[in-house]
mmCIF file of C-alpha atoms in Angstrom:
data_model
loop_
_atom_site.group_PDB
_atom_site.id
_atom_site.type_symbol
_atom_site.label_atom_id
_atom_site.label_comp_id
_atom_site.label_asym_id
_atom_site.label_seq_id
_atom_site.Cartn_x
_atom_site.Cartn_y
_atom_site.Cartn_z
ATOM 1 C CA MET A 23 0.190 -0.194 -0.102
ATOM 2 C CA ALA A 24 1.138 3.602 -0.776
ATOM 3 C CA ASP A 25 1.690 5.832 2.318
ATOM 4 C CA LYS A 26 0.523 8.532 0.590
ATOM 5 C CA LYS A 27 -0.812 9.775 -3.070
ATOM 6 C CA ALA A 28 0.359 12.592 -5.603
ATOM 7 C CA GLN A 29 -2.078 14.081 -7.710
ATOM 8 C CA LEU A 30 -1.481 15.347 -11.779
ATOM 9 C CA ILE A 31 -3.391 17.710 -13.281
ATOM 10 C CA ILE A 32 -3.590 18.269 -17.133
ATOM 11 C CA GLU A 33 -5.496 20.794 -18.081
ATOM 12 C CA GLY A 34 -8.402 19.929 -19.552
ATOM 13 C CA ALA A 35 -8.440 16.472 -18.073
ATOM 14 C CA ALA A 36 -9.493 14.738 -14.721
ATOM 15 C CA PRO A 37 -7.298 14.984 -11.964
ATOM 16 C CA ILE A 38 -4.990 11.383 -11.939
ATOM 17 C CA ASP A 39 -4.077 10.024 -8.527
ATOM 18 C CA LEU A 40 -0.551 8.316 -8.340
ATOM 19 C CA PRO A 41 0.597 6.508 -5.392
ATOM 20 C CA VAL A 42 3.719 7.375 -3.633
ATOM 21 C CA TYR A 43 6.043 5.005 -2.056
ATOM 22 C CA SER A 44 8.662 5.418 0.738
ATOM 23 C CA GLY A 45 11.988 3.639 1.170
ATOM 24 C CA THR A 46 13.803 2.714 4.066
ATOM 25 C CA MET A 47 15.881 5.986 3.279
ATOM 26 C CA GLY A 48 15.828 8.857 0.554
ATOM 27 C CA PRO A 49 13.249 10.519 -1.182
ATOM 28 C CA ASP A 50 9.783 9.409 -1.920
ATOM 29 C CA VAL A 51 8.954 8.006 -5.307
ATOM 30 C CA VAL A 52 6.012 8.838 -7.065
ATOM 31 C CA ASP A 53 4.441 5.409 -9.217
ATOM 32 C CA VAL A 54 3.484 6.725 -12.846
ATOM 33 C CA ARG A 55 2.958 3.188 -14.010
ATOM 34 C CA GLY A 56 -0.487 4.011 -14.376
ATOM 35 C CA LEU A 57 -0.184 6.975 -16.641
ATOM 36 C CA THR A 58 0.194 4.986 -19.683
ATOM 37 C CA GLY A 59 -3.469 4.144 -19.328
ATOM 38 C CA GLU A 60 -4.558 7.589 -19.250
ATOM 39 C CA GLY A 61 -2.777 8.317 -22.606
ATOM 40 C CA VAL A 62 0.466 10.324 -21.266
ATOM 41 C CA PHE A 63 3.938 9.259 -19.920
ATOM 42 C CA THR A 64 6.818 10.841 -18.206
ATOM 43 C CA PHE A 65 9.762 13.025 -20.149
ATOM 44 C CA ASP A 66 13.068 12.434 -18.454
ATOM 45 C CA PRO A 67 15.998 12.239 -20.532
ATOM 46 C CA GLY A 68 19.159 10.369 -18.508
ATOM 47 C CA PHE A 69 16.590 9.175 -16.117
ATOM 48 C CA MET A 70 17.760 11.900 -13.408
ATOM 49 C CA ALA A 71 14.360 12.017 -11.635
ATOM 50 C CA THR A 72 12.919 8.480 -12.229
ATOM 51 C CA SER A 73 13.338 4.934 -9.875
ATOM 52 C CA SER A 74 13.832 2.247 -12.500
ATOM 53 C CA CYS A 75 13.492 -0.547 -10.166
ATOM 54 C CA GLU A 76 13.104 -1.463 -6.399
ATOM 55 C CA SER A 77 16.391 -2.264 -4.883
ATOM 56 C CA LYS A 78 17.686 -3.416 -1.197
ATOM 57 C CA ILE A 79 21.702 -3.565 -2.210
ATOM 58 C CA THR A 80 23.272 -0.219 -2.469
ATOM 59 C CA TYR A 81 22.164 3.482 -1.502
ATOM 60 C CA ILE A 82 23.835 6.813 -1.987
ATOM 61 C CA ASP A 83 23.039 10.245 -0.481
ATOM 62 C CA GLY A 84 25.041 12.342 -2.615
ATOM 63 C CA ASP A 85 24.074 15.556 -0.506
ATOM 64 C CA LYS A 86 25.697 14.087 2.692
ATOM 65 C CA GLY A 87 28.271 11.949 0.780
ATOM 66 C CA ILE A 88 27.171 8.541 1.592
ATOM 67 C CA LEU A 89 27.528 5.337 0.528
ATOM 68 C CA LEU A 90 26.266 2.021 1.981
ATOM 69 C CA HIS A 91 26.154 -1.454 0.803
ATOM 70 C CA ARG A 92 23.317 -3.840 2.576
ATOM 71 C CA GLY A 93 23.166 -0.567 4.852
ATOM 72 C CA TYR A 94 27.560 -0.639 5.699
ATOM 73 C CA PRO A 95 29.148 2.265 5.328
ATOM 74 C CA ILE A 96 31.680 2.113 2.165
ATOM 75 C CA ASP A 97 34.624 3.651 4.501
ATOM 76 C CA GLN A 98 34.098 0.897 7.326
ATOM 77 C CA LEU A 99 34.011 -1.780 4.368
ATOM 78 C CA ALA A 100 37.451 -0.873 3.067
ATOM 79 C CA GLU A 101 38.595 -0.619 5.955
ATOM 80 C CA LYS A 102 37.588 -3.367 8.214
ATOM 81 C CA SER A 103 36.250 -6.173 5.001
ATOM 82 C CA ASP A 104 37.943 -7.480 2.003
ATOM 83 C CA PHE A 105 37.239 -7.664 -1.620
ATOM 84 C CA LEU A 106 35.817 -11.342 -1.399
ATOM 85 C CA GLU A 107 33.809 -10.575 2.047
ATOM 86 C CA THR A 108 32.101 -7.656 -0.038
ATOM 87 C CA CYS A 109 31.128 -9.420 -2.922
ATOM 88 C CA TYR A 110 29.860 -12.097 -0.483
ATOM 89 C CA LEU A 111 27.666 -9.114 1.369
ATOM 90 C CA LEU A 112 26.640 -7.473 -2.059
ATOM 91 C CA LEU A 113 25.222 -11.404 -3.274
ATOM 92 C CA LYS A 114 23.683 -12.802 -0.154
ATOM 93 C CA GLY A 115 22.383 -9.714 2.029
ATOM 94 C CA GLU A 116 24.697 -10.284 5.005
ATOM 95 C CA LEU A 117 28.135 -10.664 5.936
ATOM 96 C CA PRO A 118 29.423 -14.030 6.344
ATOM 97 C CA SER A 119 30.118 -16.146 9.533
ATOM 98 C CA ALA A 120 33.642 -16.759 9.641
ATOM 99 C CA GLU A 121 32.999 -20.490 8.312
ATOM 100 C CA GLU A 122 31.046 -19.382 5.251
ATOM 101 C CA LYS A 123 34.061 -16.542 4.559
ATOM 102 C CA THR A 124 36.445 -19.566 4.473
ATOM 103 C CA LYS A 125 34.051 -21.828 2.238
ATOM 104 C CA PHE A 126 33.386 -18.593 -0.109
ATOM 105 C CA ASP A 127 36.934 -17.742 -0.523
ATOM 106 C CA ASN A 128 37.880 -21.042 -1.244
ATOM 107 C CA THR A 129 34.880 -21.614 -3.907
ATOM 108 C CA ILE A 130 36.425 -18.443 -5.739
ATOM 109 C CA LYS A 131 40.046 -19.745 -5.714
ATOM 110 C CA ASN A 132 38.795 -22.995 -7.329
ATOM 111 C CA HIS A 133 37.063 -21.353 -9.728
ATOM 112 C CA THR A 134 40.045 -18.775 -10.839
ATOM 113 C CA MET A 135 41.102 -21.058 -14.168
ATOM 114 C CA VAL A 136 39.533 -20.740 -17.462
ATOM 115 C CA HIS A 137 38.874 -23.214 -20.146
ATOM 116 C CA GLU A 138 42.217 -23.733 -22.091
ATOM 117 C CA GLN A 139 40.401 -23.113 -25.499
ATOM 118 C CA LEU A 140 39.671 -19.749 -24.314
ATOM 119 C CA LYS A 141 43.322 -18.670 -24.887
ATOM 120 C CA ASN A 142 42.359 -19.424 -28.818
ATOM 121 C CA PHE A 143 40.034 -16.560 -28.556
ATOM 122 C CA PHE A 144 43.061 -14.025 -27.778
ATOM 123 C CA ASN A 145 44.745 -14.924 -30.783
ATOM 124 C CA GLY A 146 42.029 -13.152 -32.962
ATOM 125 C CA PHE A 147 42.756 -9.760 -31.838
ATOM 126 C CA ARG A 148 45.188 -7.243 -32.370
ATOM 127 C CA ARG A 149 48.128 -6.695 -29.970
ATOM 128 C CA ASP A 150 47.576 -3.106 -29.650
ATOM 129 C CA ALA A 151 43.371 -3.757 -29.497
ATOM 130 C CA HIS A 152 42.286 -1.964 -26.065
ATOM 131 C CA PRO A 153 41.863 -3.986 -23.255
ATOM 132 C CA MET A 154 38.431 -3.251 -22.839
ATOM 133 C CA ALA A 155 37.541 -4.510 -26.724
ATOM 134 C CA ILE A 156 38.777 -7.545 -25.707
ATOM 135 C CA MET A 157 37.037 -8.159 -22.419
ATOM 136 C CA CYS A 158 33.897 -7.103 -23.871
ATOM 137 C CA GLY A 159 34.794 -10.286 -26.592
ATOM 138 C CA VAL A 160 36.055 -12.794 -24.001
ATOM 139 C CA VAL A 161 33.537 -12.290 -21.034
ATOM 140 C CA GLY A 162 30.801 -12.543 -23.697
ATOM 141 C CA ALA A 163 32.187 -15.822 -24.807
ATOM 142 C CA LEU A 164 32.144 -17.650 -21.662
ATOM 143 C CA SER A 165 28.528 -18.619 -21.935
ATOM 144 C CA ALA A 166 30.098 -20.595 -24.908
ATOM 145 C CA PHE A 167 32.563 -22.775 -22.466
ATOM 146 C CA TYR A 168 30.219 -22.409 -19.112
ATOM 147 C CA HIS A 169 26.453 -23.621 -20.631
ATOM 148 C CA ASP A 170 25.943 -25.816 -17.892
ATOM 149 C CA SER A 171 24.459 -22.925 -16.258
ATOM 150 C CA LEU A 172 22.655 -20.707 -17.837
ATOM 151 C CA ASP A 173 18.973 -21.419 -16.401
ATOM 152 C CA ILE A 174 18.374 -17.862 -15.222
ATOM 153 C CA ASN A 175 15.208 -19.003 -13.367
ATOM 154 C CA ASP A 176 17.244 -22.101 -11.584
ATOM 155 C CA PRO A 177 18.529 -20.460 -8.316
ATOM 156 C CA HIS A 178 21.702 -23.001 -8.234
ATOM 157 C CA HIS A 179 22.726 -21.594 -11.848
ATOM 158 C CA ARG A 180 22.503 -17.863 -10.910
ATOM 159 C CA GLU A 181 24.683 -18.891 -8.120
ATOM 160 C CA ILE A 182 27.548 -20.926 -10.043
ATOM 161 C CA SER A 183 27.250 -18.117 -12.615
ATOM 162 C CA ALA A 184 27.851 -15.661 -9.892
ATOM 163 C CA VAL A 185 31.045 -17.624 -8.615
ATOM 164 C CA ARG A 186 32.475 -18.184 -12.176
ATOM 165 C CA LEU A 187 32.642 -14.489 -13.093
ATOM 166 C CA ILE A 188 33.677 -12.876 -9.821
ATOM 167 C CA ALA A 189 36.574 -15.691 -9.824
ATOM 168 C CA LYS A 190 37.111 -15.618 -13.529
ATOM 169 C CA MET A 191 37.598 -11.590 -14.034
ATOM 170 C CA PRO A 192 40.827 -10.794 -12.703
ATOM 171 C CA THR A 193 42.291 -14.136 -14.943
ATOM 172 C CA LEU A 194 40.611 -12.666 -17.686
ATOM 173 C CA ALA A 195 41.939 -8.815 -17.162
ATOM 174 C CA ALA A 196 45.687 -10.816 -16.623
ATOM 175 C CA MET A 197 45.105 -12.343 -19.771
ATOM 176 C CA VAL A 198 44.721 -9.223 -21.660
ATOM 177 C CA TYR A 199 47.312 -7.775 -19.745
ATOM 178 C CA LYS A 200 49.697 -10.284 -20.868
ATOM 179 C CA TYR A 201 48.624 -10.673 -24.555
ATOM 180 C CA SER A 202 49.501 -7.032 -25.088
ATOM 181 C CA MET A 203 52.824 -7.524 -23.797
ATOM 182 C CA GLY A 204 53.581 -10.736 -25.966
ATOM 183 C CA GLN A 205 54.226 -12.459 -22.355
ATOM 184 C CA PRO A 206 53.368 -15.647 -21.544
ATOM 185 C CA MET A 207 50.077 -15.959 -19.842
ATOM 186 C CA MET A 208 50.536 -17.027 -15.940
ATOM 187 C CA TYR A 209 48.201 -19.495 -14.086
ATOM 188 C CA PRO A 210 46.356 -18.655 -11.061
ATOM 189 C CA ARG A 211 47.505 -19.834 -7.623
ATOM 190 C CA ASN A 212 45.092 -21.030 -5.132
ATOM 191 C CA ASP A 213 47.482 -20.286 -2.352
ATOM 192 C CA LEU A 214 47.142 -16.343 -2.921
ATOM 193 C CA SER A 215 44.408 -14.171 -1.697
ATOM 194 C CA TYR A 216 42.391 -12.762 -4.594
ATOM 195 C CA SER A 217 44.338 -9.409 -4.721
ATOM 196 C CA GLU A 218 47.619 -11.262 -4.757
ATOM 197 C CA ASN A 219 46.596 -13.614 -7.449
ATOM 198 C CA PHE A 220 45.540 -10.843 -9.585
ATOM 199 C CA LEU A 221 48.990 -9.197 -9.267
ATOM 200 C CA HIS A 222 51.102 -12.274 -9.342
ATOM 201 C CA MET A 223 49.000 -13.047 -12.686
ATOM 202 C CA MET A 224 49.549 -9.326 -14.138
ATOM 203 C CA PHE A 225 53.416 -9.004 -13.294
ATOM 204 C CA ASN A 226 55.334 -12.467 -12.507
ATOM 205 C CA THR A 227 56.748 -14.515 -15.695
ATOM 206 C CA PRO A 228 57.211 -18.568 -15.448
ATOM 207 C CA CYS A 229 61.274 -18.003 -14.976
ATOM 208 C CA ASP A 230 60.490 -14.981 -12.400
ATOM 209 C CA GLU A 231 57.599 -15.656 -9.933
ATOM 210 C CA LYS A 232 58.322 -13.069 -6.986
ATOM 211 C CA LYS A 233 56.283 -12.591 -3.379
ATOM 212 C CA ILE A 234 53.767 -9.885 -3.819
ATOM 213 C CA SER A 235 54.136 -6.677 -1.713
ATOM 214 C CA PRO A 236 51.504 -6.890 1.126
ATOM 215 C CA VAL A 237 50.854 -3.191 1.216
ATOM 216 C CA LEU A 238 50.333 -3.370 -2.931
ATOM 217 C CA ALA A 239 47.858 -6.583 -2.486
ATOM 218 C CA LYS A 240 45.994 -4.389 0.062
ATOM 219 C CA ALA A 241 45.642 -1.217 -2.291
ATOM 220 C CA MET A 242 44.481 -3.707 -4.962
ATOM 221 C CA ASP A 243 42.168 -5.254 -2.683
ATOM 222 C CA ARG A 244 41.014 -1.932 -1.540
ATOM 223 C CA ILE A 245 40.269 -0.310 -4.967
ATOM 224 C CA PHE A 246 38.304 -3.506 -5.559
ATOM 225 C CA VAL A 247 36.062 -2.977 -2.564
ATOM 226 C CA LEU A 248 35.700 0.763 -3.749
ATOM 227 C CA HIS A 249 34.348 0.164 -6.942
ATOM 228 C CA ALA A 250 32.436 -3.311 -6.124
ATOM 229 C CA ASP A 251 29.007 -1.237 -6.870
ATOM 230 C CA HIS A 252 27.714 2.249 -6.878
ATOM 231 C CA GLU A 253 23.395 1.661 -7.250
ATOM 232 C CA GLN A 254 21.905 2.172 -10.673
ATOM 233 C CA ASN A 255 24.973 3.653 -12.363
ATOM 234 C CA ALA A 256 25.066 3.559 -16.456
ATOM 235 C CA SER A 257 26.735 0.099 -16.672
ATOM 236 C CA THR A 258 24.754 -1.264 -13.755
ATOM 237 C CA SER A 259 21.469 -0.233 -15.303
ATOM 238 C CA THR A 260 22.849 -1.645 -18.490
ATOM 239 C CA VAL A 261 23.045 -4.883 -16.692
ATOM 240 C CA ARG A 262 19.495 -4.798 -15.456
ATOM 241 C CA LEU A 263 18.107 -3.821 -19.084
ATOM 242 C CA ALA A 264 20.029 -6.329 -20.772
ATOM 243 C CA GLY A 265 18.708 -8.975 -18.450
ATOM 244 C CA SER A 266 15.477 -7.832 -18.451
ATOM 245 C CA SER A 267 15.306 -9.577 -21.791
ATOM 246 C CA GLY A 268 15.969 -12.697 -20.324
ATOM 247 C CA ALA A 269 19.976 -12.896 -21.670
ATOM 248 C CA ASN A 270 22.140 -14.762 -19.684
ATOM 249 C CA PRO A 271 24.593 -13.856 -17.078
ATOM 250 C CA PHE A 272 27.978 -13.455 -19.391
ATOM 251 C CA ALA A 273 26.047 -11.390 -21.669
ATOM 252 C CA CYS A 274 24.326 -9.191 -19.399
ATOM 253 C CA ILE A 275 28.225 -8.539 -17.435
ATOM 254 C CA ALA A 276 29.661 -7.802 -21.070
ATOM 255 C CA ALA A 277 26.820 -5.571 -21.891
ATOM 256 C CA GLY A 278 27.953 -3.735 -18.527
ATOM 257 C CA ILE A 279 31.582 -3.945 -19.606
ATOM 258 C CA ALA A 280 30.480 -1.991 -22.857
ATOM 259 C CA ALA A 281 28.782 0.688 -20.955
ATOM 260 C CA LEU A 282 31.947 1.209 -18.286
ATOM 261 C CA TRP A 283 33.820 1.829 -21.393
ATOM 262 C CA GLY A 284 32.531 5.005 -21.909
ATOM 263 C CA PRO A 285 34.792 8.304 -21.026
ATOM 264 C CA ALA A 286 32.252 9.488 -18.833
ATOM 265 C CA HIS A 287 32.159 6.589 -16.868
ATOM 266 C CA GLY A 288 34.910 3.705 -16.193
ATOM 267 C CA GLY A 289 37.320 6.364 -18.181
ATOM 268 C CA ALA A 290 37.705 9.040 -15.478
ATOM 269 C CA ASN A 291 40.666 7.686 -13.887
ATOM 270 C CA GLU A 292 42.575 7.388 -17.619
ATOM 271 C CA ALA A 293 40.895 11.341 -17.829
ATOM 272 C CA VAL A 294 43.093 12.168 -14.709
ATOM 273 C CA LEU A 295 46.382 10.813 -15.786
ATOM 274 C CA ARG A 296 45.490 12.549 -19.171
ATOM 275 C CA MET A 297 45.189 15.340 -17.382
ATOM 276 C CA LEU A 298 48.439 15.360 -15.771
ATOM 277 C CA ASP A 299 50.038 15.016 -19.220
ATOM 278 C CA GLU A 300 48.517 17.850 -20.381
ATOM 279 C CA ILE A 301 49.996 20.006 -17.667
ATOM 280 C CA GLY A 302 53.043 18.345 -17.897
ATOM 281 C CA ASP A 303 54.960 20.133 -14.746
ATOM 282 C CA VAL A 304 54.551 21.480 -11.713
ATOM 283 C CA SER A 305 55.434 24.499 -12.849
ATOM 284 C CA ASN A 306 52.546 24.916 -15.242
ATOM 285 C CA ILE A 307 50.033 23.988 -12.096
ATOM 286 C CA GLU A 308 48.879 27.662 -11.280
ATOM 287 C CA LYS A 309 48.185 28.330 -14.948
ATOM 288 C CA PHE A 310 45.659 25.211 -15.100
ATOM 289 C CA VAL A 311 44.259 25.764 -12.294
ATOM 290 C CA ALA A 312 43.113 29.364 -13.425
ATOM 291 C CA LYS A 313 42.321 27.739 -16.712
ATOM 292 C CA ALA A 314 39.925 25.224 -14.460
ATOM 293 C CA LYS A 315 38.280 28.354 -12.621
ATOM 294 C CA ASP A 316 37.353 30.115 -16.224
ATOM 295 C CA LYS A 317 34.115 29.404 -17.332
ATOM 296 C CA ASP A 318 35.080 30.020 -20.782
ATOM 297 C CA ASP A 319 37.950 27.503 -20.690
ATOM 298 C CA PRO A 320 37.022 24.322 -21.863
ATOM 299 C CA PHE A 321 39.623 23.166 -19.470
ATOM 300 C CA LYS A 322 38.641 20.915 -16.841
ATOM 301 C CA LEU A 323 40.272 19.395 -13.826
ATOM 302 C CA MET A 324 39.729 15.845 -13.919
ATOM 303 C CA GLY A 325 39.419 13.792 -10.653
ATOM 304 C CA PHE A 326 37.804 16.171 -8.642
ATOM 305 C CA GLY A 327 34.655 16.961 -7.282
ATOM 306 C CA HIS A 328 31.119 14.073 -8.754
ATOM 307 C CA ARG A 329 28.198 14.180 -10.565
ATOM 308 C CA VAL A 330 26.585 12.004 -7.746
ATOM 309 C CA TYR A 331 28.338 13.392 -4.658
ATOM 310 C CA LYS A 332 27.608 17.091 -3.775
ATOM 311 C CA ASN A 333 29.699 17.177 -0.766
ATOM 312 C CA PHE A 334 32.620 14.606 -0.627
ATOM 313 C CA ASP A 335 33.142 11.121 -2.492
ATOM 314 C CA PRO A 336 33.023 8.578 1.041
ATOM 315 C CA ARG A 337 35.464 6.779 -1.244
ATOM 316 C CA ALA A 338 37.977 9.157 -1.603
ATOM 317 C CA LYS A 339 39.278 9.667 1.751
ATOM 318 C CA VAL A 340 40.297 5.545 2.041
ATOM 319 C CA MET A 341 41.804 5.942 -1.284
ATOM 320 C CA LYS A 342 44.028 8.695 -0.561
ATOM 321 C CA GLN A 343 45.454 7.003 2.574
ATOM 322 C CA THR A 344 45.740 3.947 0.091
ATOM 323 C CA CYS A 345 47.529 6.331 -2.022
ATOM 324 C CA ASP A 346 50.098 7.083 0.694
ATOM 325 C CA GLU A 347 50.751 3.954 1.771
ATOM 326 C CA VAL A 348 51.418 2.792 -1.941
ATOM 327 C CA LEU A 349 53.857 5.890 -2.502
ATOM 328 C CA ALA A 350 55.522 5.416 0.636
ATOM 329 C CA GLU A 351 56.118 1.516 0.001
ATOM 330 C CA LEU A 352 57.561 2.072 -3.619
ATOM 331 C CA GLY A 353 59.607 5.280 -2.904
ATOM 332 C CA ILE A 354 58.566 5.956 -6.387
ATOM 333 C CA ASN A 355 60.258 9.248 -7.613
ATOM 334 C CA ASP A 356 58.025 10.026 -10.790
ATOM 335 C CA PRO A 357 57.136 13.258 -11.985
ATOM 336 C CA GLN A 358 53.844 13.062 -12.924
ATOM 337 C CA LEU A 359 53.299 11.652 -9.635
ATOM 338 C CA GLU A 360 54.800 14.967 -7.814
ATOM 339 C CA LEU A 361 52.788 16.493 -10.206
ATOM 340 C CA ALA A 362 49.240 14.938 -9.092
ATOM 341 C CA MET A 363 50.279 15.393 -5.280
ATOM 342 C CA LYS A 364 51.256 19.132 -5.600
ATOM 343 C CA LEU A 365 47.600 19.629 -7.835
ATOM 344 C CA GLU A 366 45.561 18.100 -4.740
ATOM 345 C CA GLU A 367 47.564 20.142 -2.112
ATOM 346 C CA ILE A 368 46.396 23.307 -3.885
ATOM 347 C CA ALA A 369 42.983 22.216 -4.724
ATOM 348 C CA ARG A 370 42.101 20.851 -1.286
ATOM 349 C CA ASN A 371 43.010 24.209 -0.235
ATOM 350 C CA ASP A 372 42.095 26.856 -2.468
ATOM 351 C CA PRO A 373 38.998 28.422 -1.471
ATOM 352 C CA TYR A 374 37.513 28.286 -4.965
ATOM 353 C CA PHE A 375 37.712 24.516 -4.986
ATOM 354 C CA LYS A 376 36.683 24.334 -1.076
ATOM 355 C CA GLU A 377 33.678 26.241 -1.744
ATOM 356 C CA ARG A 378 32.341 24.376 -4.828
ATOM 357 C CA ASN A 379 32.960 20.861 -2.773
ATOM 358 C CA LEU A 380 35.399 20.389 -5.766
ATOM 359 C CA TYR A 381 37.507 17.699 -3.615
ATOM 360 C CA PRO A 382 39.623 14.855 -5.354
ATOM 361 C CA ASN A 383 37.430 12.092 -5.834
ATOM 362 C CA VAL A 384 38.059 7.912 -6.044
ATOM 363 C CA ASP A 385 39.086 8.276 -9.504
ATOM 364 C CA PHE A 386 42.026 10.809 -8.885
ATOM 365 C CA TYR A 387 43.863 8.620 -6.093
ATOM 366 C CA SER A 388 42.991 5.331 -7.917
ATOM 367 C CA GLY A 389 44.763 6.187 -11.036
ATOM 368 C CA ILE A 390 47.774 7.419 -8.856
ATOM 369 C CA ILE A 391 47.909 4.437 -7.193
ATOM 370 C CA LEU A 392 47.257 2.044 -10.526
ATOM 371 C CA LYS A 393 50.326 4.345 -12.025
ATOM 372 C CA ALA A 394 52.470 3.819 -9.336
ATOM 373 C CA ILE A 395 51.962 -0.329 -9.038
ATOM 374 C CA GLY A 396 52.776 -0.285 -12.572
ATOM 375 C CA ILE A 397 49.645 -1.107 -14.417
ATOM 376 C CA PRO A 398 49.238 0.937 -17.606
ATOM 377 C CA THR A 399 46.559 3.259 -18.268
ATOM 378 C CA GLU A 400 44.754 1.627 -20.725
ATOM 379 C CA MET A 401 44.031 -1.183 -18.124
ATOM 380 C CA PHE A 402 42.268 1.078 -15.753
ATOM 381 C CA THR A 403 38.841 0.254 -16.828
ATOM 382 C CA VAL A 404 39.160 -3.275 -16.587
ATOM 383 C CA ILE A 405 40.315 -3.180 -13.297
ATOM 384 C CA PHE A 406 37.383 -1.013 -12.584
ATOM 385 C CA ALA A 407 35.431 -4.003 -14.695
ATOM 386 C CA THR A 408 36.793 -6.290 -12.144
ATOM 387 C CA GLY A 409 35.761 -4.802 -8.945
ATOM 388 C CA ARG A 410 32.241 -3.440 -10.125
ATOM 389 C CA THR A 411 31.556 -7.458 -11.508
ATOM 390 C CA PRO A 412 29.928 -8.332 -8.381
ATOM 391 C CA GLY A 413 27.722 -5.284 -7.961
ATOM 392 C CA TRP A 414 26.452 -6.087 -11.398
ATOM 393 C CA ILE A 415 26.043 -9.854 -10.266
ATOM 394 C CA ALA A 416 24.174 -8.867 -7.505
ATOM 395 C CA HIS A 417 21.750 -6.337 -9.194
ATOM 396 C CA TRP A 418 20.906 -9.102 -11.934
ATOM 397 C CA ASN A 419 20.596 -11.909 -9.937
ATOM 398 C CA GLU A 420 17.762 -9.268 -7.685
ATOM 399 C CA MET A 421 15.893 -8.462 -10.390
ATOM 400 C CA ILE A 422 15.779 -12.079 -12.059
ATOM 401 C CA SER A 423 15.242 -13.382 -8.414
ATOM 402 C CA GLY A 424 11.735 -11.563 -8.248
ATOM 403 C CA PRO A 425 8.994 -10.141 -10.780
ATOM 404 C CA TYR A 426 10.345 -8.296 -13.520
ATOM 405 C CA LYS A 427 9.364 -6.840 -17.162
ATOM 406 C CA ILE A 428 11.539 -6.484 -20.222
ATOM 407 C CA GLY A 429 12.523 -2.915 -19.893
ATOM 408 C CA ARG A 430 11.175 -0.502 -22.542
ATOM 409 C CA PRO A 431 11.409 3.363 -21.748
ATOM 410 C CA ARG A 432 9.119 5.647 -24.372
ATOM 411 C CA GLN A 433 10.067 8.427 -26.170
ATOM 412 C CA LEU A 434 9.000 12.004 -27.138
ATOM 413 C CA TYR A 435 8.315 11.516 -30.950
ATOM 414 C CA THR A 436 9.425 14.698 -32.616
ATOM 415 C CA GLY A 437 9.874 13.592 -36.517
ATOM 416 C CA SER A 438 7.432 13.920 -39.500
ATOM 417 C CA GLU A 439 4.016 12.884 -38.824
ATOM 418 C CA GLN A 440 2.663 9.976 -41.410
ATOM 419 C CA ARG A 441 3.118 10.744 -45.082
ATOM 420 C CA ASP A 442 2.553 8.731 -48.261
ATOM 421 C CA TYR A 443 5.473 7.006 -50.321
ATOM 422 C CA PRO A 444 5.582 9.507 -53.360
ATOM 423 C CA SER A 445 4.213 7.474 -56.372
ATOM 424 C CA LYS A 446 6.709 7.305 -59.311
#
């Protein structure tokens, strides 16, 4: 039952009563589904004022800088949890017991290998292909290798697919990198943690297997945690829309990867490093800060402020701490990283940025961390996709588990009226 009603008045027509629902947190929503029967529907480009679904997974309050996964604040999860526990939380709704955590971790570790024939797919791509182009292809192709669990109406099949996707994404990501480098692909190791295993497959070779730094592994794990889910963003909404057609989970996640590839979404941390390249040197910072303040200048400081968070990005504080730890561990003397730290210092203290809440966001720090670890810029969005996979799966599974309809947005048609084909 709706808690209250809204009334829509259209000139010349009778008032239309619309139910209003309240969630556990956040603003009320007006149920406009009945408008179609009245011969009208809403117009909302970008779905900025539209709730596309009901969900229990993630809550965001951008004005207050709040991000909750199943009710738990993201900074607490990043500090006290790890990625696989966060995956369990997103998928199951509750934190695991010690026994459940051990079982889940072992299950993921036992599914990290991919079918050997999948390697053949890589030979069809150019070595200089963008990693996200390859990821779209190979993740979608997983359904051709693991077609024993594609019944989306079977909860057990959905669970197996979820495990396979979370387990195999870092393996595929590392394979993409190794292929571009012309190096042999490394098999996963079950004795390593999720993030250690990823760094092992990325940077080790058969003739030189080095121990993974605990500091770097922790940093990688936090990056995955901080990207695990972010409510109904473009890629998550894409996964849900694809899933509403009944598509298999591998195809839906591939669709999410394609949406994430867009520079306005998953490519933000790449844009940070491109901006640093454009600035070039510490001596140029003041000039570019002035350009950023000039409303008539197209230059923008990438990695500052956020479309959703109007106060501060709750993920950024943890990411800054991690950034400091990584740079201290590696002792890197990189002019670009020095430039980034100087830019951060200026922006955090400049009244112009403080008044507008243009604080460094998660993309600013994650780009610096990934560069410091040695991950090339074109791999950044692949890392994002690996971290976001459990969120995508959780939303897909939530939708499939209950009643749903195939997504079918409407449009405001402004083209030609009906006309006849001209006679010859």
